Structure formats: C-alpha cells, structure tokens
PDB file of C-alpha atoms and ligand atoms in Angstrom:
ATOM      1  CA  MET A   1     108.162  78.434 102.027  1.00  0.00           C
ATOM      2  CA  ILE A   2     108.757  80.702  99.713  1.00  0.00           C
ATOM      3  CA  ALA A   3     110.408  79.198  96.325  1.00  0.00           C
ATOM      4  CA  LEU A   4     113.045  81.938  95.470  1.00  0.00           C
ATOM      5  CA  GLY A   5     114.699  80.787  92.119  1.00  0.00           C
ATOM      6  CA  CYS A   6     117.223  84.085  89.628  1.00  0.00           C
ATOM      7  CA  ASP A   7     119.622  84.306  87.294  1.00  0.00           C
ATOM      8  CA  HIS A   8     122.854  86.003  87.119  1.00  0.00           C
ATOM      9  CA  GLY A   9     120.549  89.755  86.509  1.00  0.00           C
ATOM     10  CA  GLY A  10     119.067  88.964  89.673  1.00  0.00           C
ATOM     11  CA  PHE A  11     121.719  87.367  91.931  1.00  0.00           C
ATOM     12  CA  GLU A  12     122.813  90.026  94.053  1.00  0.00           C
ATOM     13  CA  LEU A  13     119.035  91.479  94.096  1.00  0.00           C
ATOM     14  CA  MET A  14     117.955  88.233  95.397  1.00  0.00           C
ATOM     15  CA  GLY A  15     120.841  88.327  97.741  1.00  0.00           C
ATOM     16  CA  ALA A  16     118.778  91.597  99.809  1.00  0.00           C
ATOM     17  CA  VAL A  17     115.578  90.041  99.280  1.00  0.00           C
ATOM     18  CA  LYS A  18     116.559  86.617 100.991  1.00  0.00           C
ATOM     19  CA  GLU A  19     118.499  88.704 103.718  1.00  0.00           C
ATOM     20  CA  HIS A  20     115.041  90.502 104.052  1.00  0.00           C
ATOM     21  CA  LEU A  21     112.745  87.557 104.777  1.00  0.00           C
ATOM     22  CA  GLU A  22     115.260  86.246 107.242  1.00  0.00           C
ATOM     23  CA  LYS A  23     114.549  89.756 109.002  1.00  0.00           C
ATOM     24  CA  ARG A  24     110.984  88.984 108.809  1.00  0.00           C
ATOM     25  CA  GLY A  25     111.580  84.979 110.727  1.00  0.00           C
ATOM     26  CA  LEU A  26     109.872  83.466 106.798  1.00  0.00           C
ATOM     27  CA  GLU A  27     111.609  80.028 105.337  1.00  0.00           C
ATOM     28  CA  TYR A  28     112.951  79.967 101.676  1.00  0.00           C
ATOM     29  CA  LYS A  29     113.948  77.603  99.792  1.00  0.00           C
ATOM     30  CA  ASP A  30     117.134  78.793  97.146  1.00  0.00           C
ATOM     31  CA  PHE A  31     117.014  77.220  93.619  1.00  0.00           C
ATOM     32  CA  GLY A  32     119.270  79.471  92.598  1.00  0.00           C
ATOM     33  CA  THR A  33     121.069  80.599  90.607  1.00  0.00           C
ATOM     34  CA  HIS A  34     124.658  81.320  93.588  1.00  0.00           C
ATOM     35  CA  SER A  35     126.740  83.475  91.824  1.00  0.00           C
ATOM     36  CA  ALA A  36     126.853  86.727  89.226  1.00  0.00           C
ATOM     37  CA  ASP A  37     127.889  83.733  86.457  1.00  0.00           C
ATOM     38  CA  SER A  38     125.673  83.877  83.332  1.00  0.00           C
ATOM     39  CA  CYS A  39     123.445  81.098  83.179  1.00  0.00           C
ATOM     40  CA  ASP A  40     120.080  80.672  81.588  1.00  0.00           C
ATOM     41  CA  TYR A  41     116.535  81.516  83.733  1.00  0.00           C
ATOM     42  CA  PRO A  42     113.906  79.353  82.209  1.00  0.00           C
ATOM     43  CA  ASP A  43     115.808  76.784  84.404  1.00  0.00           C
ATOM     44  CA  PHE A  44     115.163  78.522  87.197  1.00  0.00           C
ATOM     45  CA  ALA A  45     111.629  79.786  86.165  1.00  0.00           C
ATOM     46  CA  LYS A  46     110.346  75.481  85.612  1.00  0.00           C
ATOM     47  CA  ALA A  47     112.291  74.742  88.988  1.00  0.00           C
ATOM     48  CA  VAL A  48     110.860  77.422  91.295  1.00  0.00           C
ATOM     49  CA  ALA A  49     106.795  76.682  89.089  1.00  0.00           C
ATOM     50  CA  SER A  50     107.442  72.923  90.519  1.00  0.00           C
ATOM     51  CA  ALA A  51     108.262  73.576  93.820  1.00  0.00           C
ATOM     52  CA  VAL A  52     104.994  76.167  93.960  1.00  0.00           C
ATOM     53  CA  LEU A  53     102.918  73.125  91.606  1.00  0.00           C
ATOM     54  CA  SER A  54     104.266  70.602  94.151  1.00  0.00           C
ATOM     55  CA  GLY A  55     102.751  72.131  96.713  1.00  0.00           C
ATOM     56  CA  GLU A  56     106.246  72.249  98.850  1.00  0.00           C
ATOM     57  CA  CYS A  57     106.685  75.962  98.027  1.00  0.00           C
ATOM     58  CA  ASP A  58     103.659  78.705  99.110  1.00  0.00           C
ATOM     59  CA  ARG A  59     104.392  80.993  96.908  1.00  0.00           C
ATOM     60  CA  GLY A  60     106.959  82.040  94.529  1.00  0.00           C
ATOM     61  CA  ILE A  61     109.672  84.783  93.913  1.00  0.00           C
ATOM     62  CA  LEU A  62     111.662  85.283  90.459  1.00  0.00           C
ATOM     63  CA  ILE A  63     114.162  87.596  89.207  1.00  0.00           C
ATOM     64  CA  CYS A  64     116.424  88.577  86.261  1.00  0.00           C
ATOM     65  CA  GLY A  65     117.563  91.147  84.760  1.00  0.00           C
ATOM     66  CA  THR A  66     114.378  92.638  83.783  1.00  0.00           C
ATOM     67  CA  GLY A  67     112.068  90.200  84.894  1.00  0.00           C
ATOM     68  CA  ILE A  68     110.528  89.503  81.682  1.00  0.00           C
ATOM     69  CA  GLY A  69     112.055  86.609  80.063  1.00  0.00           C
ATOM     70  CA  ILE A  70     111.769  84.555  83.917  1.00  0.00           C
ATOM     71  CA  SER A  71     108.285  85.005  84.188  1.00  0.00           C
ATOM     72  CA  ILE A  72     107.468  84.803  80.421  1.00  0.00           C
ATOM     73  CA  ALA A  73     108.942  80.989  80.948  1.00  0.00           C
ATOM     74  CA  ALA A  74     107.177  80.442  84.488  1.00  0.00           C
ATOM     75  CA  ASN A  75     103.788  81.329  83.722  1.00  0.00           C
ATOM     76  CA  ARG A  76     104.176  78.021  80.633  1.00  0.00           C
ATOM     77  CA  PHE A  77     103.281  75.712  83.505  1.00  0.00           C
ATOM     78  CA  GLU A  78      99.816  75.255  84.173  1.00  0.00           C
ATOM     79  CA  GLY A  79      98.959  76.724  87.416  1.00  0.00           C
ATOM     80  CA  ILE A  80     101.798  79.232  87.827  1.00  0.00           C
ATOM     81  CA  ARG A  81     100.171  83.169  88.275  1.00  0.00           C
ATOM     82  CA  CYS A  82     103.047  84.384  87.474  1.00  0.00           C
ATOM     83  CA  ALA A  83     103.108  88.742  88.054  1.00  0.00           C
ATOM     84  CA  LEU A  84     105.829  91.167  86.981  1.00  0.00           C
ATOM     85  CA  CYS A  85     105.535  93.393  89.247  1.00  0.00           C
ATOM     86  CA  HIS A  86     107.808  96.371  89.681  1.00  0.00           C
ATOM     87  CA  ASP A  87     104.981  98.914  91.693  1.00  0.00           C
ATOM     88  CA  CYS A  88     103.079  97.692  95.194  1.00  0.00           C
ATOM     89  CA  PHE A  89     100.009  98.488  93.958  1.00  0.00           C
ATOM     90  CA  SER A  90     100.446  96.282  90.548  1.00  0.00           C
ATOM     91  CA  ALA A  91     101.453  93.517  93.464  1.00  0.00           C
ATOM     92  CA  GLU A  92      98.167  94.167  96.047  1.00  0.00           C
ATOM     93  CA  ALA A  93      96.270  93.802  92.841  1.00  0.00           C
ATOM     94  CA  THR A  94      97.999  89.903  91.007  1.00  0.00           C
ATOM     95  CA  ARG A  95      97.285  88.836  94.772  1.00  0.00           C
ATOM     96  CA  LEU A  96      93.432  90.221  95.511  1.00  0.00           C
ATOM     97  CA  HIS A  97      92.629  90.049  91.208  1.00  0.00           C
ATOM     98  CA  ASN A  98      94.597  87.232  90.170  1.00  0.00           C
ATOM     99  CA  ASP A  99      95.683  85.223  93.226  1.00  0.00           C
ATOM    100  CA  ALA A 100      99.665  85.496  91.852  1.00  0.00           C
ATOM    101  CA  ASN A 101     101.795  82.450  92.950  1.00  0.00           C
ATOM    102  CA  ILE A 102     104.704  83.491  92.049  1.00  0.00           C
ATOM    103  CA  LEU A 103     106.188  87.266  91.712  1.00  0.00           C
ATOM    104  CA  ALA A 104     108.650  88.566  89.454  1.00  0.00           C
ATOM    105  CA  MET A 105     110.838  91.516  89.105  1.00  0.00           C
ATOM    106  CA  GLY A 106     113.938  92.062  87.046  1.00  0.00           C
ATOM    107  CA  GLY A 107     117.598  92.769  88.902  1.00  0.00           C
ATOM    108  CA  ARG A 108     118.162  95.631  86.380  1.00  0.00           C
ATOM    109  CA  VAL A 109     115.167  97.729  86.669  1.00  0.00           C
ATOM    110  CA  VAL A 110     113.854  98.337  90.576  1.00  0.00           C
ATOM    111  CA  GLY A 111     116.515  98.959  93.669  1.00  0.00           C
ATOM    112  CA  PRO A 112     116.159  96.991  96.904  1.00  0.00           C
ATOM    113  CA  GLY A 113     114.459 100.068  98.289  1.00  0.00           C
ATOM    114  CA  HIS A 114     111.346  99.558  96.647  1.00  0.00           C
ATOM    115  CA  ALA A 115     111.882  95.501  95.826  1.00  0.00           C
ATOM    116  CA  LEU A 116     111.523  94.888  99.233  1.00  0.00           C
ATOM    117  CA  LYS A 117     108.424  96.736  99.285  1.00  0.00           C
ATOM    118  CA  ILE A 118     107.320  94.971  96.742  1.00  0.00           C
ATOM    119  CA  VAL A 119     107.826  91.737  98.368  1.00  0.00           C
ATOM    120  CA  ASP A 120     105.976  92.651 101.742  1.00  0.00           C
ATOM    121  CA  THR A 121     102.919  93.860  99.570  1.00  0.00           C
ATOM    122  CA  PHE A 122     103.137  90.127  97.317  1.00  0.00           C
ATOM    123  CA  LEU A 123     103.231  88.076 100.661  1.00  0.00           C
ATOM    124  CA  ASP A 124     100.975  90.062 102.845  1.00  0.00           C
ATOM    125  CA  THR A 125      97.728  90.939 100.868  1.00  0.00           C
ATOM    126  CA  PRO A 126      95.161  87.629 100.327  1.00  0.00           C
ATOM    127  CA  PHE A 127      93.618  87.344  97.490  1.00  0.00           C
ATOM    128  CA  SER A 128      90.246  88.606  97.286  1.00  0.00           C
ATOM    129  CA  ASP A 129      87.895  84.855  97.075  1.00  0.00           C
ATOM    130  CA  GLU A 130      85.351  87.642  94.793  1.00  0.00           C
ATOM    131  CA  GLU A 131      83.046  85.300  92.935  1.00  0.00           C
ATOM    132  CA  ARG A 132      84.534  87.610  89.505  1.00  0.00           C
ATOM    133  CA  HIS A 133      88.056  87.038  90.259  1.00  0.00           C
ATOM    134  CA  LYS A 134      87.325  83.003  90.864  1.00  0.00           C
ATOM    135  CA  ARG A 135      85.643  82.666  87.509  1.00  0.00           C
ATOM    136  CA  ARG A 136      88.393  85.069  85.366  1.00  0.00           C
ATOM    137  CA  ILE A 137      91.456  82.842  86.725  1.00  0.00           C
ATOM    138  CA  ALA A 138      89.670  79.744  85.949  1.00  0.00           C
ATOM    139  CA  LYS A 139      88.992  80.873  82.736  1.00  0.00           C
ATOM    140  CA  ILE A 140      93.393  81.477  82.555  1.00  0.00           C
ATOM    141  CA  GLU A 141      93.331  77.566  83.753  1.00  0.00           C
ATOM    142  CA  GLU A 142      91.605  76.745  80.803  1.00  0.00           C
ATOM    143  CA  ASN A 143      93.096  78.332  78.074  1.00  0.00           C
ATOM    144  CA  HIS A 144      96.185  77.190  79.075  1.00  0.00           C
ATOM    145  CA  LYS A 145      97.763  73.963  77.074  1.00  0.00           C
ATOM    146  CA  LYS A 146      99.485  71.143  80.199  1.00  0.00           C
ATOM    147  CA  ALA A 147     102.882  70.864  80.772  1.00  0.00           C
ATOM    148  CA  ASP A 148     104.782  68.628  79.805  1.00  0.00           C
TER     149      ASP A 148
HETATM  150  C1  RB5 B   1     119.836  88.611  81.013  1.00  0.00           C
HETATM  151  O1  RB5 B   1     120.755  89.029  79.971  1.00  0.00           O
HETATM  152  C2  RB5 B   1     118.981  88.705  81.029  1.00  0.00           C
HETATM  153  O2  RB5 B   1     118.293  88.564  79.477  1.00  0.00           O
HETATM  154  C3  RB5 B   1     117.508  87.796  81.928  1.00  0.00           C
HETATM  155  O3  RB5 B   1     118.335  88.113  82.513  1.00  0.00           O
HETATM  156  C4  RB5 B   1     116.325  88.695  81.347  1.00  0.00           C
HETATM  157  O4  RB5 B   1     116.928  90.693  81.816  1.00  0.00           O
HETATM  158  C5  RB5 B   1     115.172  88.298  80.206  1.00  0.00           C
HETATM  159  O5  RB5 B   1     114.219  88.708  79.840  1.00  0.00           O
END
C-alpha cells in the first residue's frame, strides 16, 4: 500500500501518479488534498508520514509545488526518510543507499512523463541492505529528535 499526499501545487501531478499506479495494479491510500484550492502542505506530509510509520502503508509519495516544503515537513518525523528526487539516478540511489520510505517531487518542477519514471524507479528499487548503508541510516536515526 502506497500513501499519497499533496498540496494544491502537486494536485495535478498527483492525478497522473494515481492513474499510473492504477494501471500498474498498485494499491494506494489517498490522504488528499482533493482539489486545487490553496492548502497547507505540512498537513499532508504528516498524514503520509503517520501512515508509513504505523505500517499501514509501505511507502509514501508526497508532492507540493517544489517538493521542498513537503519533504522538509515529512522529515521532521522520526523514522521518515523522505527524498526529494527530480531524476531517476537520485530515486534509485536513495532507495539503495538511504532506504528512503517517502518520495517527494515538485509538481511545478517536473513534468508527468519524467515524474512517472521517477515513481517507478523509487517503487521498484530495493534497499541494498549493505552494512555501510545500514550503519549510516542508523546514525541518522540516532541523531533524530523524537516527534511529538
Ligand atoms: C505553495 O504555493 C507552495 O509554497 C508549496 O506547494 C511548496 O512549493 C512549498 O515548498
């Protein structure tokens, strides 16, 4: 199950992502927003982060205008490793090296054709499970302050 969240800046691209996941037969839970009306990206980052941390969803995808605000907001939650990616190399590397559990993108930055390839790369790449990467991720988590 994939958790989806966006603000008004990511609303249009999220529509393309949902259609793509449906074509691939991948299940998702849509945490909104559900219109192009102005809204606050931290609310959707929190909903998706909570769904991933509770185990309700395995991975998340977050989209705002730039992808920056929504990724910053998601990364405030302990255990979330949200990677802002606008290229497939980064999407592959963040799965292999960082075991990122949420992908963030900017709906005003990347077009749907490229974005869907980034989504596929993120979803289809497993964590490398290599010792050095596990050690570095553990250090990230040790440094993280507890969320409320
Ligand atoms: C909304 O206008 C915009 O600020 C938001 O989508 C995002 O880009 C913030 O980082």
